[in-house]
XYZ file of C-alpha atoms in Angstrom:
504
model
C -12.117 2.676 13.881
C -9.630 3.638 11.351
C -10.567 2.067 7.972
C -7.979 3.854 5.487
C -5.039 1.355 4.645
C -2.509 1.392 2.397
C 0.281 -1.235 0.791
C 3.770 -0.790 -0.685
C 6.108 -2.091 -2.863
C 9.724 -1.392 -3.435
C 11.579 1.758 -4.143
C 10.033 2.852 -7.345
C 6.511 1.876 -5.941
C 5.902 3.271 -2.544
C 8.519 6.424 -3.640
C 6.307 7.009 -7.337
C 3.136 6.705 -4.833
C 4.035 9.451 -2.240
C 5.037 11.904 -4.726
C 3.989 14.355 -7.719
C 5.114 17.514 -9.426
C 4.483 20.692 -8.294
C 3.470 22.007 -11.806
C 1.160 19.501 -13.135
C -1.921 20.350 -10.947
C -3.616 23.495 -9.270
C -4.318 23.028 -5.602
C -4.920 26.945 -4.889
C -3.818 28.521 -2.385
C -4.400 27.072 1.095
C -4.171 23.087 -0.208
C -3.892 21.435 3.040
C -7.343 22.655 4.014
C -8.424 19.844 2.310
C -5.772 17.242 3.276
C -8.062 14.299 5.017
C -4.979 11.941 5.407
C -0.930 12.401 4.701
C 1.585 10.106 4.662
C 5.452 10.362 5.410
C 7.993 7.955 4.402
C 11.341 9.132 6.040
C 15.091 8.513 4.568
C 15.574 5.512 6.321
C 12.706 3.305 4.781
C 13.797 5.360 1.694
C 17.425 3.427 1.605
C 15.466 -0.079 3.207
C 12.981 0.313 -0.195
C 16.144 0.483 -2.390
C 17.248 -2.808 -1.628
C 14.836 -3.611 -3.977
C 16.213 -1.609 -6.609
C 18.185 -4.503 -7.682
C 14.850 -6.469 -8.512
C 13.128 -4.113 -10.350
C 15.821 -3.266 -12.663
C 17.019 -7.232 -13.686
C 13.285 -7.351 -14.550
C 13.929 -3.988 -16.583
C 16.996 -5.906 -18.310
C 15.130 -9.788 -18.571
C 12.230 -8.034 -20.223
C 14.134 -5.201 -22.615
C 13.141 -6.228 -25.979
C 16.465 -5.918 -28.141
C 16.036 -5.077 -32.158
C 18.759 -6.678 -34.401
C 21.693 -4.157 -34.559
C 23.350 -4.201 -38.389
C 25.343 -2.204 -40.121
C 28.212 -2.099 -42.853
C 31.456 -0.734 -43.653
C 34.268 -0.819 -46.315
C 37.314 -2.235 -45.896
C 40.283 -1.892 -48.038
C 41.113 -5.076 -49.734
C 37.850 -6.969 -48.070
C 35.690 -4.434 -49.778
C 32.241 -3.852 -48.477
C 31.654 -5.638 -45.204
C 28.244 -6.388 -44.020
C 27.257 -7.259 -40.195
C 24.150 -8.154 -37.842
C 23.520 -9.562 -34.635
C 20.283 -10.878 -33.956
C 19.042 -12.992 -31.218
C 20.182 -10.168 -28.570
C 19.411 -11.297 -24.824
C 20.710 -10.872 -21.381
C 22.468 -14.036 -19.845
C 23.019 -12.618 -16.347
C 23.160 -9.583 -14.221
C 24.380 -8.541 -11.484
C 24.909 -5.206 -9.481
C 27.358 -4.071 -6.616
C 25.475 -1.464 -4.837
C 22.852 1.065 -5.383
C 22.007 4.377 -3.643
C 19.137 6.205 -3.372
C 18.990 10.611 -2.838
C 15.728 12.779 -2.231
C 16.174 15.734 -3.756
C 14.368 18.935 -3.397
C 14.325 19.941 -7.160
C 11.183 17.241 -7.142
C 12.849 13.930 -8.372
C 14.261 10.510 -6.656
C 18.057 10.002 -7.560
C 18.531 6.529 -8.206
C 22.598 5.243 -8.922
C 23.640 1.630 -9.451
C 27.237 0.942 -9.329
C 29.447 -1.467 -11.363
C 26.325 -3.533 -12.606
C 28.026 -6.301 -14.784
C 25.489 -8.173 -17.914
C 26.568 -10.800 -20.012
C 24.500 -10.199 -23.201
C 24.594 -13.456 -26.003
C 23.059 -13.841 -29.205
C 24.559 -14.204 -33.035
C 26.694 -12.552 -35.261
C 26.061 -12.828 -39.305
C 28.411 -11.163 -41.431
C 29.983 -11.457 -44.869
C 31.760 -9.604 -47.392
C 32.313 -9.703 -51.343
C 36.176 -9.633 -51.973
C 38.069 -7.628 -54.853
C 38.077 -10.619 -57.224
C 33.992 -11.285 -56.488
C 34.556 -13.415 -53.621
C 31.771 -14.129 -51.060
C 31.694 -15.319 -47.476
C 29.046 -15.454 -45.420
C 29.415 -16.477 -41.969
C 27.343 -17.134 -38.523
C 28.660 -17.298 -35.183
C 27.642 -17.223 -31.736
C 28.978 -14.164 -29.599
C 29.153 -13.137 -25.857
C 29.328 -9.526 -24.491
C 30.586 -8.947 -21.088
C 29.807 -5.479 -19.931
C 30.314 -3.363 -16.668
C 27.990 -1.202 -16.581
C 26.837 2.051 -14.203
C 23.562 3.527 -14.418
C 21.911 6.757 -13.181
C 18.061 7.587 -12.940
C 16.484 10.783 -12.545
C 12.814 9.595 -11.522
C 10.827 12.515 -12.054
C 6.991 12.364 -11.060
C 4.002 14.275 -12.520
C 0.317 14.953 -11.797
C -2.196 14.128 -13.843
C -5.681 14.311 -12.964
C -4.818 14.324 -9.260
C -2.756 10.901 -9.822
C 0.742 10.057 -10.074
C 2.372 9.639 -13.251
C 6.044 8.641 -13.099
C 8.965 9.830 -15.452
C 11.790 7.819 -15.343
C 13.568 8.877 -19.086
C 15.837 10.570 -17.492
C 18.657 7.695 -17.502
C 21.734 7.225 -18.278
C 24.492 4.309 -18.485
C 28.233 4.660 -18.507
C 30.126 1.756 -19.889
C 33.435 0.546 -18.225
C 33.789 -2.521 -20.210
C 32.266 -3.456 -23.327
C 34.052 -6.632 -25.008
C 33.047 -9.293 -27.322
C 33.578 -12.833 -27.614
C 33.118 -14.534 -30.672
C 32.356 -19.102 -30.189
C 34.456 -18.428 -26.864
C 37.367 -16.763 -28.982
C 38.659 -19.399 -31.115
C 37.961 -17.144 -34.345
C 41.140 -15.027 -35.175
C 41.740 -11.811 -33.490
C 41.843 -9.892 -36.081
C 37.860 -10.454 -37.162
C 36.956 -10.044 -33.444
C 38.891 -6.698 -33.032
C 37.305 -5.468 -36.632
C 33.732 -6.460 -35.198
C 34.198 -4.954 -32.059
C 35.589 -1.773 -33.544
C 32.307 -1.641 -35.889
C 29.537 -2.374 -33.344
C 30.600 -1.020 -29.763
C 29.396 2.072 -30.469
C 26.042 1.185 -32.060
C 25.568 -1.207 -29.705
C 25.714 1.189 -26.571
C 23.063 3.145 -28.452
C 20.933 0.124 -28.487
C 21.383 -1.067 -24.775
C 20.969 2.869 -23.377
C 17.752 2.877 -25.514
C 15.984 -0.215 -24.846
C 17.379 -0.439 -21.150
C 16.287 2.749 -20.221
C 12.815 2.420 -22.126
C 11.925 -0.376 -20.063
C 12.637 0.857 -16.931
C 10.483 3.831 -17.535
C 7.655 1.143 -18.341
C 8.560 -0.947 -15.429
C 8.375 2.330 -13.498
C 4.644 2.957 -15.200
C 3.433 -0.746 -14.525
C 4.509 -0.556 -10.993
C 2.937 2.888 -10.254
C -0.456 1.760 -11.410
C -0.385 -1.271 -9.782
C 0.279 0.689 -6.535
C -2.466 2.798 -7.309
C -4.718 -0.080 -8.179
C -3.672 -1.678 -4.873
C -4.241 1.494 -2.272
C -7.356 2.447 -4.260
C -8.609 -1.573 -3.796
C -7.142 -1.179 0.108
C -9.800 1.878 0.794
C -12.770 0.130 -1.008
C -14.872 -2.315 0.671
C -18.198 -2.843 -1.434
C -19.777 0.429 -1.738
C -17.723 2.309 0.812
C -14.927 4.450 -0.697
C -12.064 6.065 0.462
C -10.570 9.159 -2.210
C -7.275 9.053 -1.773
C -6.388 11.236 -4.998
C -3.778 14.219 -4.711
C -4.593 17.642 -2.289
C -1.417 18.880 -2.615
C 1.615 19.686 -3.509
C 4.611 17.392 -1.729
C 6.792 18.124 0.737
C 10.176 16.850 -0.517
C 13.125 16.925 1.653
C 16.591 15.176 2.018
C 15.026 13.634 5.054
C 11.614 12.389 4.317
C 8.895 12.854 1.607
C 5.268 13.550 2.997
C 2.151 13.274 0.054
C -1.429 14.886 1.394
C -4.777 13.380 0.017
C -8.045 14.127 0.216
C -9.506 11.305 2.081
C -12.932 11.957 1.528
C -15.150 8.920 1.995
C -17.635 8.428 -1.269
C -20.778 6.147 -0.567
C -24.131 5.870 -2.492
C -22.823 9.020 -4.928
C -22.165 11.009 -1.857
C -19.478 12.764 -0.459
C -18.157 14.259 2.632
C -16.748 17.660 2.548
C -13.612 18.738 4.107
C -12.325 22.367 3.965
C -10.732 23.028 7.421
C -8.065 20.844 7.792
C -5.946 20.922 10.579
C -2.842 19.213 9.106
C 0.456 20.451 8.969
C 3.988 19.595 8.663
C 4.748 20.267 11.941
C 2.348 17.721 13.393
C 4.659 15.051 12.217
C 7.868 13.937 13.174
C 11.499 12.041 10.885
C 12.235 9.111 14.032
C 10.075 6.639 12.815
C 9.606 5.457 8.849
C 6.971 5.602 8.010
C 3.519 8.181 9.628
C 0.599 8.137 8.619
C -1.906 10.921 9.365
C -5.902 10.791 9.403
C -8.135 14.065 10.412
C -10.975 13.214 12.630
C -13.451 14.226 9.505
C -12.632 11.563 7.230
C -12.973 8.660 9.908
C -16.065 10.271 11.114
C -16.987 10.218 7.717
C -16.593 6.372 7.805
C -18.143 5.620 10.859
C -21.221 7.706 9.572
C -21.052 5.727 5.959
C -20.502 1.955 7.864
C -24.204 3.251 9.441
C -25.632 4.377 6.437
C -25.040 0.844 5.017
C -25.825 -1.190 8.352
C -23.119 -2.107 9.294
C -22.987 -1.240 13.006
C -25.106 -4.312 14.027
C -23.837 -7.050 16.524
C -25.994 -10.529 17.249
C -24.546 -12.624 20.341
C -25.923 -15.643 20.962
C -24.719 -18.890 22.825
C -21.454 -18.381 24.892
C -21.070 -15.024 23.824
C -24.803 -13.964 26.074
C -23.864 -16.454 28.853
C -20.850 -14.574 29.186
C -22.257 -11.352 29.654
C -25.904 -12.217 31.793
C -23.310 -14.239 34.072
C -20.365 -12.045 34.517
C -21.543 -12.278 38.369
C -23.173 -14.557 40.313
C -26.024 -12.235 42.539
C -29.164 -12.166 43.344
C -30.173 -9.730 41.373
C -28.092 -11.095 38.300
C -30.435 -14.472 38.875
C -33.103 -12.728 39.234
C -32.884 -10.555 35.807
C -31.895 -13.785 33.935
C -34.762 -15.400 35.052
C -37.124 -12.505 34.008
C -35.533 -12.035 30.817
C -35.014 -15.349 29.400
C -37.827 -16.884 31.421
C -35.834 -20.504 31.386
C -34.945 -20.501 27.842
C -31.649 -21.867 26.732
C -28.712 -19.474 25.720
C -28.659 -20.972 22.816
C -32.133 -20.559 21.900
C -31.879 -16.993 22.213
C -30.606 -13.714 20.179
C -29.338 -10.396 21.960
C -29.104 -7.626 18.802
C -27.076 -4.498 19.327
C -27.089 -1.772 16.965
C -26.730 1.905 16.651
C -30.013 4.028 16.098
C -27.876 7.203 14.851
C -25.094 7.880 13.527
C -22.136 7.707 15.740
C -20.117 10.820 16.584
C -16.354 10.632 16.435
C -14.147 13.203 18.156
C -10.494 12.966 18.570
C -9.017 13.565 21.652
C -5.259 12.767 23.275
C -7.593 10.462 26.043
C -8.331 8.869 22.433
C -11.113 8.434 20.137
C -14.183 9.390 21.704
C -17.718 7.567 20.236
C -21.274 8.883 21.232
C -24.251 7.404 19.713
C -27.913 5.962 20.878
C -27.329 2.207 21.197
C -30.225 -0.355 21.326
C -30.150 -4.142 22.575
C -33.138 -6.072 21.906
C -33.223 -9.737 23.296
C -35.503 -12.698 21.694
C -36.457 -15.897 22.649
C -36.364 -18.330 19.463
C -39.019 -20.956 20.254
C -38.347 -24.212 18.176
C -41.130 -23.589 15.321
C -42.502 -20.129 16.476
C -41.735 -17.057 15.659
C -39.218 -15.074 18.046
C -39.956 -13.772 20.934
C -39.582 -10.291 22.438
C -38.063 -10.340 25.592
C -35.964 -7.294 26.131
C -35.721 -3.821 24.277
C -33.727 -1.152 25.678
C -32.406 2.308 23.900
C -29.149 4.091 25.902
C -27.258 7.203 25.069
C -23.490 5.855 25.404
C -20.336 7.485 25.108
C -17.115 5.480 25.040
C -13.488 6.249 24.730
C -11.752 4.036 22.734
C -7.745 3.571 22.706
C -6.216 1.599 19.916
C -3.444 -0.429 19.484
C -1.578 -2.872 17.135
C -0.020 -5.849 17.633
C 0.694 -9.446 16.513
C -1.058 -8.348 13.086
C -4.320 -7.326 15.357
C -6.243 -4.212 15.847
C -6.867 -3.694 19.604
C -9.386 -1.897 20.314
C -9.856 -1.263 24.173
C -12.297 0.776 26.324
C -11.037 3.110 28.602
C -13.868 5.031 29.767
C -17.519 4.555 29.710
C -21.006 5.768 30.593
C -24.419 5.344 29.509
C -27.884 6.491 30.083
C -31.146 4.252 29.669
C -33.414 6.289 27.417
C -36.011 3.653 27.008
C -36.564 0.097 28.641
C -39.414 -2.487 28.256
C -39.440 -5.697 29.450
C -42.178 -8.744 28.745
C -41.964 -10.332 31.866
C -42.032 -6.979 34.262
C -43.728 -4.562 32.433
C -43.374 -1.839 35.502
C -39.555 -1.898 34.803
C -37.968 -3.175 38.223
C -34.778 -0.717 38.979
C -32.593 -3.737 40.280
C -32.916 -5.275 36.848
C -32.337 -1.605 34.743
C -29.003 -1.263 37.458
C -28.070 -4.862 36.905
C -28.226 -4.435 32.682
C -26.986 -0.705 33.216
C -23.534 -2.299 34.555
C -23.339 -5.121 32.622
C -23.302 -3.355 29.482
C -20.587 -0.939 31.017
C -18.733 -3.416 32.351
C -19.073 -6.830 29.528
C -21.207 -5.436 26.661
C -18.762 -2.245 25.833
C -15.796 -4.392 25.676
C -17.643 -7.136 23.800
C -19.250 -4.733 21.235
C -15.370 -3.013 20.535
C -13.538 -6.177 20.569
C -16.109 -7.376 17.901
C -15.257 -4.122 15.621
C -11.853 -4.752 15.966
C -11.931 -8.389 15.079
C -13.972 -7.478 12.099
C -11.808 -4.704 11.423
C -8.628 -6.586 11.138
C -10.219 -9.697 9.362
C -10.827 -6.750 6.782
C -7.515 -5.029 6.854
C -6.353 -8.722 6.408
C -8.184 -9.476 3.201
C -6.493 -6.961 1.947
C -3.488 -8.204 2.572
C -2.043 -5.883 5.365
C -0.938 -9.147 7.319
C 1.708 -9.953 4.460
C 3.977 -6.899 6.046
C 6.226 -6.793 8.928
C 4.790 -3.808 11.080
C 7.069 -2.855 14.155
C 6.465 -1.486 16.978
C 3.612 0.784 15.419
C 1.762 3.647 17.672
C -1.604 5.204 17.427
C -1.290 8.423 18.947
C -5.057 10.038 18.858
C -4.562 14.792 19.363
C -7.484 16.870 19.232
C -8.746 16.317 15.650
C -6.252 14.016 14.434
C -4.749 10.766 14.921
C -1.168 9.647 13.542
C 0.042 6.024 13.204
C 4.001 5.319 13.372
C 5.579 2.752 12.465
C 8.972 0.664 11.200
C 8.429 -1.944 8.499
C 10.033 -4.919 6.932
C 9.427 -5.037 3.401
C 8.351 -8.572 1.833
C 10.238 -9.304 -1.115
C 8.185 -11.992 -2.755
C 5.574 -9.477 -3.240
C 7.427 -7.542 -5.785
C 8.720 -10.697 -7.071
C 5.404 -12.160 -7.722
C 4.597 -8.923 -9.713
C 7.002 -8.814 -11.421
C 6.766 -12.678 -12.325
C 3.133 -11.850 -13.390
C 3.138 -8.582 -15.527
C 6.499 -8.682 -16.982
């Protein structure tokens, strides 16, 4: 019953997500005591997420907004020469290879090599000669550059939420030359223009280049944020998945702890005696993510609070179960209960009269609760009819697993005690009938009732878009108090390029 989901996207998302600076908040002393649920990305989906790197910055360059560059000089014999180039946009861009480092001073080390950008626009210039002569002239110019860049992401807390730095950045030029209408003007105005601007004009692409990627890094953090925050929210049941701690940063993985309280109807659980730590996880996989047995106990008690735990079979669905066997004594109950009445003109009801208890155990998730079924005839212009009402103490233990974009949910032990039991047509309570429903529910009801939580579990991890990622081969592994989920992923490119399409 794990309801806390989360989404990714690219290298400076997922990374600017799992990560803050030390210095920027105040956890105290003993922060994981109130770490609800952690995640780990390890190196490996690290250098998978900068693949694309490449994406994010050609948006950065496409979406740079270059100012006219001008500037003037005096020249012996030309006298005062005047120049601007306006128009300034990038053409095309490419990149060789980027690399990606996790540091441990706090900061994701980002460097693209031999990233080549053809930059066009237009050149004005003209000059006032010794005897009073003035040209003025316009041409169209291309820049081919080879460029490599370095970034320094470094992250920051504020208010228990990520806020990305990414100024620290820096590009080295290996080629910088300029083409004036494809070269036919003479060489000698081309070298005197590319003498006067090169310099300038570095300025200018370091500036604006780098200022956009820092915004791109911004606009991409808070849509992550908006996105996991959206992923834990489902009407008036919230997840808080704001900071508890500092990170763990190493050259092997980054881990991020948050609170994972659940919020619902301006209340809020309480965690202070967490059992999380480092330790617990593992670097094979690429991605873990850890929940403590609080917080989804926490969400099973707020799905009750807001009535959620309530199944209605009808049709198929109670033909299945009343006729799992062909008996006697299975005839004979239907016939009591339903008293001839169509399937399909009758309503079994299953819901939870408390709230249910979750405990965590390596068997795996253990659920106790007092369950009651009440079954109604539906007479065609009556009011419904009570046939059956029946309160049981149940405890089940639940394993899950998913697959094929499913959450499995599957009973692996069960028992249940009838608390109360009234029937219309055998008021006395026959035994045969209690011992026929007893094992039907163990046997068909417990796997109907789970199987229906899952399916409405993954419908709802589907809205949210969960579906669109390529999960491999994950585990749930439930310990005493905990579960972890592993997993390898494929990342979905169109995502990010649909964002970027969007908010760029």
């Amino acid at each position: 019953m794990c309801w806390a989901r989360r989404m990714m996207l690219g290298t400076f998302s997922l990374l600017l997500v799992l990560v803050h600076a030390a210095a920027a908040c105040d956890f105290g002393p003993f922060p994981y005591r109130a770490t609800g649920i952690v995640c780990r990305m390890t190196k490996p989906a690290a250098l998978l997420l900068n693949q694309e790197t490449a994406q994010v910055i050609q948006a950065a360059f496409r979406n740079a907004k270059f100012p006219n560059i001008t500037g003037e000089r005096s020249m012996r014999l030309l006298g005062r020469v005047a120049y601007g180039l306006t128009n300034i946009q990038v053409n095309g861009l490419s990149l060789e290879s980027s690399e990606v480092e996790l540091k441990e001073d706090n900061a994701i080390h980002i460097a693209i090599h031999n990233m080549t950008a053809l930059f066009k626009g237009t050149l004005t210039y003209g000059y006032a000669g010794a005897w009073f002569l003035q040209l003025f002239h316009s041409v169209d110019f291309e820049i081919e550059s080879s460029i490599d860049l370095q970034l320094s992401i470094k992250l920051t807390c504020q208010k228990d939420q990520v806020v990305p730095d990414a100024s620290d950045c820096y590009l080295t030029f290996h080629k910088l030359t300029l083409h004036l209408q494809g070269d036919k003007q003479p060489g000698w105005l081309k070298q005197l223009f590319t003498d006067f601007i090169s310099f300038t004009l570095k300025l200018v692409l370091k500036r604006e280049v780098c200022k956009e990627i820092n915004a791109v890094a911004q606009t991409l953090t808070n849509f992550i944020l908006d996105l996991a925050a959206n992923f834990v929210r489902d009407e008036d049941i919230i997840v808080d998945i704001s900071l508890a701690s500092d990170p763990v940063i190493k050259a092997s993985y980054i881990e991020s702890h948050h609170k994972g309280l659940v919020l619902y109807s301006n209340n809020s659980s309480v965690l202070s005696d967490s059992v999380f730590s480092p330790s617990l996880l593992t670097e094979s996989r690429m991605l873990y993510f850890w929940f403590s047995e609080h917080s989804l106990s926490s969400l099973a008690s707020a799905a009750f609070l807001d009535g959620r735990l309530v199944l209605n079979l009808t049709g198929d669905k109670l033909k299945e179960l009343f006729e799992m066997e062909d008996t006697e004594v299975q005839r004979k109950a239907v016939q009591m209960i339903f008293q001839g009445t169509s399937y399909n003109d009758s309503v079994a009801k299953v819901w939870s009269l408390t709230q249910p208890q979750i405990s965590l155990q390596p068997e795996g998730t253990v659920v106790r609760s007092l369950v009651a079924v009440e079954v109604s005839i539906l007479p065609a212009g009556e009011e419904p009819l009570l046939a059956l009402y029946m309160e049981k103490e149940i405890m089940v233990t639940i394993q899950a697993t998913y697959a094929e974009k499913k959450l499995i949910l599957q009973p692996v032990d069960s028992s249940i005690e009838i608390k109360m039991f009234k029937c219309a047509a055998d008021p006395s309570g026959d035994p045969s009938i209690q011992s026929f429903l007893k094992n039907m529910i163990l046997v068909a009801g417990i796997p109907e009732v789970t199987s229906s939580i899952g399916s409405a579990l993954t419908s709802l991890m589907n809205n949210k878009r969960l579906d669109l990622f390529d999960i491999i081969n994950p585990e749930i592994i439930t310990r005493m108090g905990y579960v972890i989920v592993q997993l390898d992923f494929g990342f979905p490119s169109h995502l990010l390029l649909n964002f970027l399409e969007k908010s760029l």
